[in-house]
């Protein structure tokens, strides 16, 4: 396959995706939710925090890229909503409304925001599909759109569990610092994936 053949095939793929019916896009969003659920089972629990290390953030980042605005966010809404009603595909094969109310509920909300944000930029701004701008966008999506609601809900959970407001460094040690290196790796990988797979012209 020549380079031009590759460029044409990736353009055809995204043009096909853009022209699908709403029903087909919803099916693709559900499929991406399933991928997120599978990657959520790659878990490394940490003894000092209820927030585990998982691989699902990578699926969240690429969901907006692959499905575009709204549909990437819908994939994560499917993931969260179905998990809340009992599908056991949250981290460690858990599910139920207790999760969204628990220590990790804010991160799940952040997944929806991050996918919507990245899908919007990837669809609307062609230059954002290159590695460096996408690296910046994914860094913002991960460390602001996912971690801010994640830490806010974690702090609320800690307060309701212990009756005391958690100190900022304790909160960071439980909900942010252990995940920075892994998230940087996932951000770099997802940005490189975007550079390779997404066409650099309108589709």
Short mmCIF file of C-alpha atoms in Angstrom, two decimals:
data_model
loop_
_atom_site.label_atom_id
_atom_site.label_comp_id
_atom_site.label_asym_id
_atom_site.label_seq_id
_atom_site.Cartn_x
_atom_site.Cartn_y
_atom_site.Cartn_z
CA UNK A 1 0.00 0.00 0.00
CA UNK A 2 1.36 3.41 -0.94
CA UNK A 3 1.13 6.44 1.32
CA UNK A 4 -1.53 7.94 -0.93
CA UNK A 5 -3.57 4.73 -0.67
CA UNK A 6 -3.37 4.95 3.10
CA UNK A 7 -4.48 8.60 3.12
CA UNK A 8 -7.43 7.71 0.91
CA UNK A 9 -8.50 4.77 3.08
CA UNK A 10 -8.47 6.81 6.28
CA UNK A 11 -10.37 9.61 4.54
CA UNK A 12 -12.95 7.11 3.25
CA UNK A 13 -13.34 5.66 6.74
CA UNK A 14 -14.11 9.00 8.36
CA UNK A 15 -16.27 10.14 5.46
CA UNK A 16 -18.26 6.92 5.90
CA UNK A 17 -18.55 7.57 9.63
CA UNK A 18 -19.75 11.13 9.08
CA UNK A 19 -22.46 10.01 6.63
CA UNK A 20 -23.98 7.32 8.82
CA UNK A 21 -27.53 7.53 10.10
CA UNK A 22 -28.18 8.53 13.69
CA UNK A 23 -29.09 4.93 14.49
CA UNK A 24 -25.78 3.64 13.15
CA UNK A 25 -23.85 6.33 15.00
CA UNK A 26 -25.63 5.33 18.19
CA UNK A 27 -24.55 1.72 17.58
CA UNK A 28 -20.96 2.86 17.11
CA UNK A 29 -21.21 4.89 20.32
CA UNK A 30 -22.43 1.79 22.17
CA UNK A 31 -19.54 -0.21 20.72
CA UNK A 32 -17.08 2.41 21.98
CA UNK A 33 -18.75 2.25 25.39
CA UNK A 34 -18.07 -1.51 25.34
CA UNK A 35 -14.41 -0.86 24.54
CA UNK A 36 -14.24 1.55 27.47
CA UNK A 37 -15.77 -1.10 29.70
CA UNK A 38 -13.25 -3.72 28.58
CA UNK A 39 -10.30 -1.39 29.15
CA UNK A 40 -11.68 -0.51 32.58
CA UNK A 41 -10.92 -4.10 33.61
CA UNK A 42 -7.18 -3.48 33.22
CA UNK A 43 -6.88 -2.44 36.84
CA UNK A 44 -4.00 -1.80 39.24
CA UNK A 45 -5.50 -1.18 42.71
CA UNK A 46 -3.63 1.11 45.09
CA UNK A 47 -3.78 0.37 48.82
CA UNK A 48 -4.09 3.98 50.01
CA UNK A 49 -6.91 5.14 47.72
CA UNK A 50 -10.23 3.85 46.40
CA UNK A 51 -9.29 5.21 42.95
CA UNK A 52 -7.47 2.50 40.94
CA UNK A 53 -5.17 2.84 37.96
CA UNK A 54 -7.03 1.71 34.81
CA UNK A 55 -6.58 1.81 31.04
CA UNK A 56 -10.03 3.21 30.31
CA UNK A 57 -8.83 6.82 29.98
CA UNK A 58 -7.22 5.89 26.65
CA UNK A 59 -10.60 4.71 25.35
CA UNK A 60 -12.20 7.91 26.60
CA UNK A 61 -9.64 10.08 24.77
CA UNK A 62 -9.99 8.29 21.45
CA UNK A 63 -13.79 8.02 21.63
CA UNK A 64 -14.21 11.67 20.72
CA UNK A 65 -11.59 11.36 18.00
CA UNK A 66 -13.15 8.31 16.38
CA UNK A 67 -16.81 9.29 16.73
CA UNK A 68 -16.67 13.08 16.64
CA UNK A 69 -18.61 15.68 18.56
CA UNK A 70 -21.70 14.52 20.43
CA UNK A 71 -21.26 10.84 19.51
CA UNK A 72 -18.00 10.43 21.39
CA UNK A 73 -19.68 12.02 24.40
CA UNK A 74 -22.70 9.78 23.87
CA UNK A 75 -20.44 6.73 23.99
CA UNK A 76 -19.25 7.74 27.45
CA UNK A 77 -22.78 8.62 28.51
CA UNK A 78 -23.77 5.08 27.48
CA UNK A 79 -20.83 3.73 29.48
CA UNK A 80 -21.77 5.66 32.61
CA UNK A 81 -25.55 5.25 32.37
CA UNK A 82 -25.48 1.51 31.70
CA UNK A 83 -22.94 1.03 34.46
CA UNK A 84 -25.15 2.96 36.88
CA UNK A 85 -28.13 0.72 36.13
CA UNK A 86 -26.06 -2.36 36.80
CA UNK A 87 -23.89 -3.41 33.85
CA UNK A 88 -20.68 -4.59 35.61
CA UNK A 89 -18.16 -2.80 33.40
CA UNK A 90 -16.79 -0.15 35.71
CA UNK A 91 -13.30 -0.81 37.07
CA UNK A 92 -13.01 -4.25 38.64
CA UNK A 93 -16.27 -5.47 37.02
CA UNK A 94 -18.43 -3.31 39.25
CA UNK A 95 -21.64 -1.49 38.47
CA UNK A 96 -24.61 0.16 40.14
CA UNK A 97 -25.62 3.64 41.21
CA UNK A 98 -23.32 3.41 44.24
CA UNK A 99 -20.34 3.95 41.93
CA UNK A 100 -21.52 7.30 40.59
CA UNK A 101 -22.14 8.41 44.19
CA UNK A 102 -18.82 7.03 45.40
CA UNK A 103 -15.18 8.03 45.31
CA UNK A 104 -14.76 7.60 41.55
CA UNK A 105 -18.07 9.08 40.38
CA UNK A 106 -16.59 12.43 39.41
CA UNK A 107 -14.10 10.83 37.05
CA UNK A 108 -16.96 9.11 35.23
CA UNK A 109 -18.67 12.46 34.72
CA UNK A 110 -15.36 13.83 33.47
CA UNK A 111 -15.16 11.06 30.86
CA UNK A 112 -18.29 12.44 29.19
CA UNK A 113 -16.98 16.01 29.24
CA UNK A 114 -13.58 14.99 27.85
CA UNK A 115 -15.05 12.99 24.97
CA UNK A 116 -17.41 15.84 24.02
CA UNK A 117 -14.57 18.36 24.12
CA UNK A 118 -12.14 16.31 22.02
CA UNK A 119 -14.80 15.29 19.53
CA UNK A 120 -15.74 18.93 18.98
CA UNK A 121 -12.18 20.03 18.27
CA UNK A 122 -11.27 17.00 16.15
CA UNK A 123 -14.32 17.50 13.94
CA UNK A 124 -14.28 21.29 13.65
CA UNK A 125 -10.58 22.23 13.55
CA UNK A 126 -8.42 20.32 11.09
CA UNK A 127 -5.16 21.61 12.60
CA UNK A 128 -6.12 20.10 15.95
CA UNK A 129 -5.71 16.63 14.43
CA UNK A 130 -1.93 17.00 14.36
CA UNK A 131 0.18 15.62 17.18
CA UNK A 132 1.21 18.78 19.06
CA UNK A 133 -2.17 20.55 19.20
CA UNK A 134 -3.91 17.28 20.04
CA UNK A 135 -1.37 16.67 22.80
CA UNK A 136 -2.37 20.00 24.33
CA UNK A 137 -6.08 19.33 23.96
CA UNK A 138 -5.81 15.86 25.46
CA UNK A 139 -3.72 17.16 28.35
CA UNK A 140 -6.45 19.71 29.10
CA UNK A 141 -9.18 17.09 28.71
CA UNK A 142 -7.43 14.66 31.03
CA UNK A 143 -6.10 16.92 33.77
CA UNK A 144 -8.90 19.50 33.82
CA UNK A 145 -12.10 17.99 32.45
CA UNK A 146 -11.58 14.58 34.06
CA UNK A 147 -9.59 15.36 37.19
CA UNK A 148 -11.42 18.48 38.37
CA UNK A 149 -14.82 16.78 38.74
CA UNK A 150 -13.00 13.64 39.86
CA UNK A 151 -11.24 15.40 42.71
CA UNK A 152 -14.32 17.41 43.70
CA UNK A 153 -16.43 14.27 44.07
CA UNK A 154 -13.57 12.41 45.78
CA UNK A 155 -13.24 15.25 48.29
CA UNK A 156 -16.99 15.16 48.93
CA UNK A 157 -16.86 11.39 49.40
CA UNK A 158 -13.95 11.72 51.84
CA UNK A 159 -15.84 14.38 53.79
CA UNK A 160 -19.00 12.28 54.04
CA UNK A 161 -16.96 9.21 54.99
CA UNK A 162 -14.79 10.81 57.67
CA UNK A 163 -16.67 13.95 58.65
CA UNK A 164 -13.60 16.10 58.02
CA UNK A 165 -12.50 18.12 55.01
CA UNK A 166 -9.49 16.41 53.37
CA UNK A 167 -6.22 18.31 53.17
CA UNK A 168 -5.26 19.26 49.63
CA UNK A 169 -2.08 17.17 49.58
CA UNK A 170 -3.91 14.13 50.90
CA UNK A 171 -6.54 14.61 48.20
CA UNK A 172 -3.84 14.91 45.52
CA UNK A 173 -2.11 11.77 46.79
CA UNK A 174 -5.34 9.82 46.55
CA UNK A 175 -6.84 11.21 43.36
CA UNK A 176 -4.16 12.69 41.12
CA UNK A 177 -0.46 12.18 41.76
CA UNK A 178 -0.32 8.36 41.39
CA UNK A 179 -1.89 8.61 37.94
CA UNK A 180 0.13 11.41 36.33
CA UNK A 181 2.83 9.30 34.66
CA UNK A 182 0.37 6.74 33.32
CA UNK A 183 -1.94 9.45 32.01
CA UNK A 184 0.91 11.23 30.26
CA UNK A 185 1.74 7.95 28.49
CA UNK A 186 -1.91 7.50 27.50
CA UNK A 187 -2.15 11.11 26.30
CA UNK A 188 0.96 10.74 24.15
CA UNK A 189 -0.30 7.44 22.74
CA UNK A 190 -3.77 8.80 21.99
CA UNK A 191 -2.30 11.94 20.37
CA UNK A 192 -0.04 9.81 18.16
CA UNK A 193 -3.03 7.61 17.29
CA UNK A 194 -4.96 10.73 16.24
CA UNK A 195 -2.08 11.95 14.09
CA UNK A 196 -1.91 8.62 12.27
CA UNK A 197 -5.58 7.69 11.89
CA UNK A 198 -7.51 10.94 11.34
CA UNK A 199 -7.46 12.61 7.89
CA UNK A 200 -6.08 16.13 7.69
CA UNK A 201 -8.83 17.40 5.39
CA UNK A 202 -12.57 17.94 5.68
CA UNK A 203 -14.66 14.78 5.54
#
